[in-house]
GROMACS .gro file of C-alpha atoms in nm:
model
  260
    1UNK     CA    1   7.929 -19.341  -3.783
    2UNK     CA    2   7.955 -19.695  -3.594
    3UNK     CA    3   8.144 -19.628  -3.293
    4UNK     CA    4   8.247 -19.951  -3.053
    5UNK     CA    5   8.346 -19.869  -2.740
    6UNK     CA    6   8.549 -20.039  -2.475
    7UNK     CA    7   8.773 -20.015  -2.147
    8UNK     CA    8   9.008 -20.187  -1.911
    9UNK     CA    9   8.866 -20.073  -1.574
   10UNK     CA   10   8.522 -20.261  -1.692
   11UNK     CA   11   8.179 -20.253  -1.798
   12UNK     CA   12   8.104 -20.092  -1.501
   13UNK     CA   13   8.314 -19.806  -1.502
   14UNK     CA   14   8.205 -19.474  -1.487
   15UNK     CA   15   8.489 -19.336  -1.704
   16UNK     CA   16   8.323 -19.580  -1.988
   17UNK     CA   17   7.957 -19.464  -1.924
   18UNK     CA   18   8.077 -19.110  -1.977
   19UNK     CA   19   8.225 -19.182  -2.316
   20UNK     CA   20   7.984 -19.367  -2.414
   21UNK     CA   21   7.699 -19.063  -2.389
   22UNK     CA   22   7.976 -18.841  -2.533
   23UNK     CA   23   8.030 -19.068  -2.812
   24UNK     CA   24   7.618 -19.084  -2.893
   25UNK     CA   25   7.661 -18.726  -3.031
   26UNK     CA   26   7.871 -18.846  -3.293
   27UNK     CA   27   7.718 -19.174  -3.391
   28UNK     CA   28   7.570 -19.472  -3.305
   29UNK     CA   29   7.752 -19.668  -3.042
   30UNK     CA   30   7.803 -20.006  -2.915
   31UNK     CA   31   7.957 -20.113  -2.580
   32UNK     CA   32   8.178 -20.414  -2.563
   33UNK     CA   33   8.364 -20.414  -2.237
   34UNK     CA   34   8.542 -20.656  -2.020
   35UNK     CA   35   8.294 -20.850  -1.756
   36UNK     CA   36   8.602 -20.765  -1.452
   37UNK     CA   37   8.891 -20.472  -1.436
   38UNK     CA   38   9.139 -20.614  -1.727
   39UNK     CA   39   9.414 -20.291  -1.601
   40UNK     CA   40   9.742 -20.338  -1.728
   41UNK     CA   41   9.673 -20.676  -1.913
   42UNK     CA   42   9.827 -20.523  -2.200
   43UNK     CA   43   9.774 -20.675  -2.591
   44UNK     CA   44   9.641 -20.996  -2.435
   45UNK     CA   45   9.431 -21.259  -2.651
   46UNK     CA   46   9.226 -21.496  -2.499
   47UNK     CA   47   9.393 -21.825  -2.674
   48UNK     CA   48   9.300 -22.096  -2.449
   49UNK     CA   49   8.937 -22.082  -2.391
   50UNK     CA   50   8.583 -21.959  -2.494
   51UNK     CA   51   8.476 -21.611  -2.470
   52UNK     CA   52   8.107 -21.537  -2.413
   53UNK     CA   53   7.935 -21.210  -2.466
   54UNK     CA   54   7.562 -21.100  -2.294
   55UNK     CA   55   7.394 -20.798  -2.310
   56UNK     CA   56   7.396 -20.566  -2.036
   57UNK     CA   57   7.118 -20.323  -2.063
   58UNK     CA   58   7.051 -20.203  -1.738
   59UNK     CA   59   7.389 -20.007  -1.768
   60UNK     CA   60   7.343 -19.787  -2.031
   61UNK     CA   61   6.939 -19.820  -2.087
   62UNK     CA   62   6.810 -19.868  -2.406
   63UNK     CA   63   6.954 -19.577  -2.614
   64UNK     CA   64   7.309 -19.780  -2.605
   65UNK     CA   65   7.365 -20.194  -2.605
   66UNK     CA   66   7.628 -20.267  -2.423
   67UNK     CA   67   7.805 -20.614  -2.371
   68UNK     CA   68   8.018 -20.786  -2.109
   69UNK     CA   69   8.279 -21.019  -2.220
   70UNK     CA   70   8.452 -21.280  -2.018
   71UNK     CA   71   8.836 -21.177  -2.199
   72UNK     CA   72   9.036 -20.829  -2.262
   73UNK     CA   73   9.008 -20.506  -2.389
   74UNK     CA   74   9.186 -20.654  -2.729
   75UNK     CA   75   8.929 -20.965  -2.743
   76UNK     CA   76   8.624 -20.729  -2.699
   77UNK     CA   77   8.746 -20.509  -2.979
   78UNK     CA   78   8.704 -20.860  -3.199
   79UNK     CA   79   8.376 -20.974  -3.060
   80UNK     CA   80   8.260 -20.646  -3.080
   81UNK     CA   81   8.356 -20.590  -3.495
   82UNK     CA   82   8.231 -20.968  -3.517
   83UNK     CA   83   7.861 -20.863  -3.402
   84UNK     CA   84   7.844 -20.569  -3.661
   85UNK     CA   85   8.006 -20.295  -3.846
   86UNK     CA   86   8.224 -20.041  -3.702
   87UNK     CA   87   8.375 -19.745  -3.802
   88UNK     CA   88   8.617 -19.646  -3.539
   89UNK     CA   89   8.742 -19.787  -3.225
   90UNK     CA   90   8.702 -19.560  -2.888
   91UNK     CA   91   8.866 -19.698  -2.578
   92UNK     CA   92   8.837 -19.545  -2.192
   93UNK     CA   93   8.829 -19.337  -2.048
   94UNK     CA   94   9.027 -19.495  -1.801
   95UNK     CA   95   9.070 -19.420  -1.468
   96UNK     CA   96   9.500 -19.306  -1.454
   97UNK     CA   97   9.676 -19.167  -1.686
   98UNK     CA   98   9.839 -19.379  -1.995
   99UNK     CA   99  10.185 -19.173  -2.056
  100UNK     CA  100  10.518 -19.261  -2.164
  101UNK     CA  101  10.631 -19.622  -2.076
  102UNK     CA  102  10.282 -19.716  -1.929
  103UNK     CA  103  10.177 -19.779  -2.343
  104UNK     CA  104  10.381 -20.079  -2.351
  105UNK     CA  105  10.131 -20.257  -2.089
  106UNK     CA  106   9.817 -20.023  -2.123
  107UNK     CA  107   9.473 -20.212  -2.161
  108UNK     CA  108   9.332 -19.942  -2.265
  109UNK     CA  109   9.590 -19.891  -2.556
  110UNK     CA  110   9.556 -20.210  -2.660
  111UNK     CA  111   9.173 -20.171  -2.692
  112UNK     CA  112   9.280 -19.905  -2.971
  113UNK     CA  113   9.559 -20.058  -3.136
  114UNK     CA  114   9.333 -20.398  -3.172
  115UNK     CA  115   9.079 -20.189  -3.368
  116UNK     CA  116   9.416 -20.079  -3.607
  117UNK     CA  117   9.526 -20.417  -3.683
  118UNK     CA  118   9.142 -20.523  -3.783
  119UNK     CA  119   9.107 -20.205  -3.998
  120UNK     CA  120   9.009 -19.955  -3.858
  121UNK     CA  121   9.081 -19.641  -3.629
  122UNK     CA  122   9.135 -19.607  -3.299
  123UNK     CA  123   9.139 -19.394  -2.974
  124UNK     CA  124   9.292 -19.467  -2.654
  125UNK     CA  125   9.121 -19.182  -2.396
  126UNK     CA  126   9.293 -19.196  -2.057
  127UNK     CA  127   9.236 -18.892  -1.730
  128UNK     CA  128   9.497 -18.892  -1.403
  129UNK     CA  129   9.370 -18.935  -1.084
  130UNK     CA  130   9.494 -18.806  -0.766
  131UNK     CA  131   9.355 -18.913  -0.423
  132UNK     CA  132   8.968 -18.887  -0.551
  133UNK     CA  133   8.801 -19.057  -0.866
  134UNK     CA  134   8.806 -18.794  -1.133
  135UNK     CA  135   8.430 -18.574  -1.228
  136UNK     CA  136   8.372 -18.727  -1.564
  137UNK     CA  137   8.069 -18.431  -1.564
  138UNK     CA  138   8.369 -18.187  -1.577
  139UNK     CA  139   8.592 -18.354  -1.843
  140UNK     CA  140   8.304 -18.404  -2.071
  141UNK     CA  141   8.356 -18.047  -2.274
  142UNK     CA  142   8.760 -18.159  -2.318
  143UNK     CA  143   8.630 -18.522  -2.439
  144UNK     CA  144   8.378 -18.413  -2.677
  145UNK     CA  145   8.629 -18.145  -2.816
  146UNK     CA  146   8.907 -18.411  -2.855
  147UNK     CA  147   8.688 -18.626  -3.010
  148UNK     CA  148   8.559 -18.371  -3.259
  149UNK     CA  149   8.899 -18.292  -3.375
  150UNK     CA  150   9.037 -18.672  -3.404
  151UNK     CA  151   8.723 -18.814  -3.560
  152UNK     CA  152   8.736 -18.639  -3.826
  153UNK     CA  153   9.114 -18.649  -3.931
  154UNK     CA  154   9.148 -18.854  -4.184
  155UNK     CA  155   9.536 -18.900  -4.159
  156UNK     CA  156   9.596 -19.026  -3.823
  157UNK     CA  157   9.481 -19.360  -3.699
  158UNK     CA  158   9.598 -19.511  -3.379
  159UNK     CA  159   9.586 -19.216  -3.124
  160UNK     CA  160   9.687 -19.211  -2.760
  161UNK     CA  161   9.501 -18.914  -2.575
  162UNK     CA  162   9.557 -18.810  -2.195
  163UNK     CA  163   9.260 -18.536  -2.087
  164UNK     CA  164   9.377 -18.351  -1.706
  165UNK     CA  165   9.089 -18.224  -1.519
  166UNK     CA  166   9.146 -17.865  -1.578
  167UNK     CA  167   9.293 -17.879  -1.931
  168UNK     CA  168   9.444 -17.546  -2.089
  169UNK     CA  169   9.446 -17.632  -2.439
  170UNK     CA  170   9.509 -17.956  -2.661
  171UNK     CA  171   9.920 -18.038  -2.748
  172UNK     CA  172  10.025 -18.303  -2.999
  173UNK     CA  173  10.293 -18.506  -2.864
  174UNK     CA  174  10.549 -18.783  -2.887
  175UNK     CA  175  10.563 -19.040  -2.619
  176UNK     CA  176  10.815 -19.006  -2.306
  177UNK     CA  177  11.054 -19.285  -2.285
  178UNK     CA  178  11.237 -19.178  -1.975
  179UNK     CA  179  11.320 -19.475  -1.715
  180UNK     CA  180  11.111 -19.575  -1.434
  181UNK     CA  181  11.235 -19.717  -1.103
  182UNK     CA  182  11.041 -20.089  -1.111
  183UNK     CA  183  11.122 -20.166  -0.770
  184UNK     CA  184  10.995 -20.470  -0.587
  185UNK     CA  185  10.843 -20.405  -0.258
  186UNK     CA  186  10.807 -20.682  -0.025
  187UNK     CA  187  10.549 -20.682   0.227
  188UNK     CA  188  10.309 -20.931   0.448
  189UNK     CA  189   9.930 -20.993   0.458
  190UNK     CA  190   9.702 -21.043   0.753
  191UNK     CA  191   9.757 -21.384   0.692
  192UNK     CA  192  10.128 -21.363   0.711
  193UNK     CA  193  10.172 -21.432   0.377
  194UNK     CA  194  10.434 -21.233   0.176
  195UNK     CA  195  10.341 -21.037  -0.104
  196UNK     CA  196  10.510 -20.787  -0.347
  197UNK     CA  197  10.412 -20.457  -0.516
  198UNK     CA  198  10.628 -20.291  -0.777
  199UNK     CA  199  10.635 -19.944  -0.859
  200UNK     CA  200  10.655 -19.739  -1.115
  201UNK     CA  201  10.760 -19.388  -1.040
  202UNK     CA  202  10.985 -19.194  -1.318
  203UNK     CA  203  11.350 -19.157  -1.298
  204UNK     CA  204  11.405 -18.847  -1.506
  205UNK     CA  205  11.216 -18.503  -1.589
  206UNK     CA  206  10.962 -18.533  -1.863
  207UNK     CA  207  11.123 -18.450  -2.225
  208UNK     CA  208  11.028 -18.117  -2.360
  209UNK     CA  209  10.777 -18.239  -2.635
  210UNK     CA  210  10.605 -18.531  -2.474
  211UNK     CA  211  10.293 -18.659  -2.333
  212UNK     CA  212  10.433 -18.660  -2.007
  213UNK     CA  213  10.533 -18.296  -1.978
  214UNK     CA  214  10.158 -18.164  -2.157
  215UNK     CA  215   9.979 -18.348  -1.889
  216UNK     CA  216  10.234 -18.200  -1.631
  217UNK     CA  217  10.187 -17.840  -1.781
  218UNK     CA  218   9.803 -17.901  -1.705
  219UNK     CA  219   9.754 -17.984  -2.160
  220UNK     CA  220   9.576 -18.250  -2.311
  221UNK     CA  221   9.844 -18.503  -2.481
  222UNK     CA  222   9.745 -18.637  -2.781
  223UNK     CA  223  10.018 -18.883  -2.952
  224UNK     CA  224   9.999 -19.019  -3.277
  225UNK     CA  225  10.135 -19.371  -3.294
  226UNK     CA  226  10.181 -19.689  -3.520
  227UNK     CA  227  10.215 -20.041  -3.515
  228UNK     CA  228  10.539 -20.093  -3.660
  229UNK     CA  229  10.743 -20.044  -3.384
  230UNK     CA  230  11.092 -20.120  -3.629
  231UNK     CA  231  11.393 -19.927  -3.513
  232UNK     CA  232  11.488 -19.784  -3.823
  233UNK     CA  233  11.801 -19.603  -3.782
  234UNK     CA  234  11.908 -19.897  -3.602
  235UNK     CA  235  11.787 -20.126  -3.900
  236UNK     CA  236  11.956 -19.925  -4.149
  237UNK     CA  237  12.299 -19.937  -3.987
  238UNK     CA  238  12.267 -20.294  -3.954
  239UNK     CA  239  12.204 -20.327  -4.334
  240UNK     CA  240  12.470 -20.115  -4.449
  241UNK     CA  241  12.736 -20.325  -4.206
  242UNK     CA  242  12.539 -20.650  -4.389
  243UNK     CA  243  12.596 -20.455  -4.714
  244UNK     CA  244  12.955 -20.399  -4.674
  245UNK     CA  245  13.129 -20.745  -4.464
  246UNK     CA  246  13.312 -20.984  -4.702
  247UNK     CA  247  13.172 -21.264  -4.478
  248UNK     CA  248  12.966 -21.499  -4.561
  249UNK     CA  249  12.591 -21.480  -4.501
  250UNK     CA  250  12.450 -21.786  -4.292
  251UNK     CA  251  12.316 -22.026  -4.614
  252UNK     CA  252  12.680 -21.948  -4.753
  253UNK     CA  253  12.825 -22.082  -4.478
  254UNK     CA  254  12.616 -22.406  -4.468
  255UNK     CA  255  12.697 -22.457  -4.818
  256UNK     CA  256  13.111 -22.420  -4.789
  257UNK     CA  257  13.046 -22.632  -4.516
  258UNK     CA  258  12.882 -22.931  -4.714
  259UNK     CA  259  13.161 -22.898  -4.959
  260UNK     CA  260  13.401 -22.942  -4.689
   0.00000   0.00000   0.00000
């Protein structure tokens, strides 16, 4: 198995060098990662200007080549399936959890979800952190036995996975989509400068069922998701009101009016 790994937090993250030696168990791996911390960047593509790639060997030795790129998560996932074949997509593990609304502007997510829409599968891997960096040495045993049991599922392919520390067992779960506050917090720099942070702390109790509450409940969350992100029910209501109206459609309406 080809395995390409990246990250948000950087090529030199810890959380990446850990997956990295727990992904060499299961295949041959590359390391494409971001040159600088790309947190929270999101499904960005680098549009505007050259990216550049160079090895960085002293990171990893010479069991694993690993590459910095000058872009995102989402344009090292290309470079990195431009240099050679991959199989499947690993991306973390980052430092801070990845739950509920925090997918819509996840770096990490988008490393996985970038490996979906070029073909292939892909694994977001994310840990919480509290007021000290987390011991990758401990999560190692709940990484590798993630990874055993999504690698080889054939059936699901873009997979969002939260590991706590001290994980009691392994839920599958649906994302939380409870409000968060995103208040803007004004403050001042040494400088006197004014500056602003916004939060994001959640409204609501985590649903019954969701990421959220596993990782609460001390469970790795792993959530199946897709790409299409169409509101269905919503869609289908729409279509049977579209179905239904006596009223002309938009080209019907230029036409009567050129008759007119």
């Amino acid at each position: 198995m080809n395995i390409l790994i990246t990250n948000d937090d950087g090529i030199y993250s810890p959380g990446l060098m850990s997956l990295a030696t727990i992904a060499s168990r299961f295949g041959h791996v590359r390391v494409v990662a971001p040159d600088v911390e790309q947190s929270s960047m999101g499904h960005a593509i680098t549009g505007t200007r050259p990216l550049f790639y160079r090895k960085a060997p002293i990171i990893f030795g010479e069991k694993i080549d690993a590459y910095k790129v000058n872009g995102t998560p989402a344009d090292c996932v290309s470079l990195g399936m431009h240099i050679s074949k991959v199989d499947v997509v690993l991306s973390g593990i980052n430092i801070g959890a990845n739950l509920g609304n925090a997918m819509w502007h996840s770096g990490t997510l988008a490393g996985a979800k970038q490996a979906v829409l070029l073909g292939v599968k892909g694994i977001a891997l994310s840990t919480p952190v509290g007021d000290k960096d987390p011991d990758f040495k401990q999560l190692e045993s709940h990484v590798e036995a993630t990874l055993r049991i999504l690698l080889s599922d054939k059936d699901v392919n873009l997979i969002n996975v939260n590991i706590p520390l001290h994980a009691k067992g392994i839920k599958w779960t649906r994302q939380s989509v409870r409000q968060y506050d995103g208040k803007v917090m004004p403050g001042t720099d040494p400088r006197g400068r004014k500056h602003y942070w916004i939060t994001v702390i959640p409204l609501e109790a985590a649903e019954e069922g969701t990421d959220r509450r596993a990782v609460e409940e001390g469970y790795i969350s792993m959530t199946p998701l897709r790409l299409d992100i169409t509101n269905e029910k919503e869609l289908a209501k729409q279509l049977a009101k579209q179905s239904s109206t006596t009223e002309p459609t938009l080209g019907q309406e230029r036409v009567m009016s050129q008759e007119l």
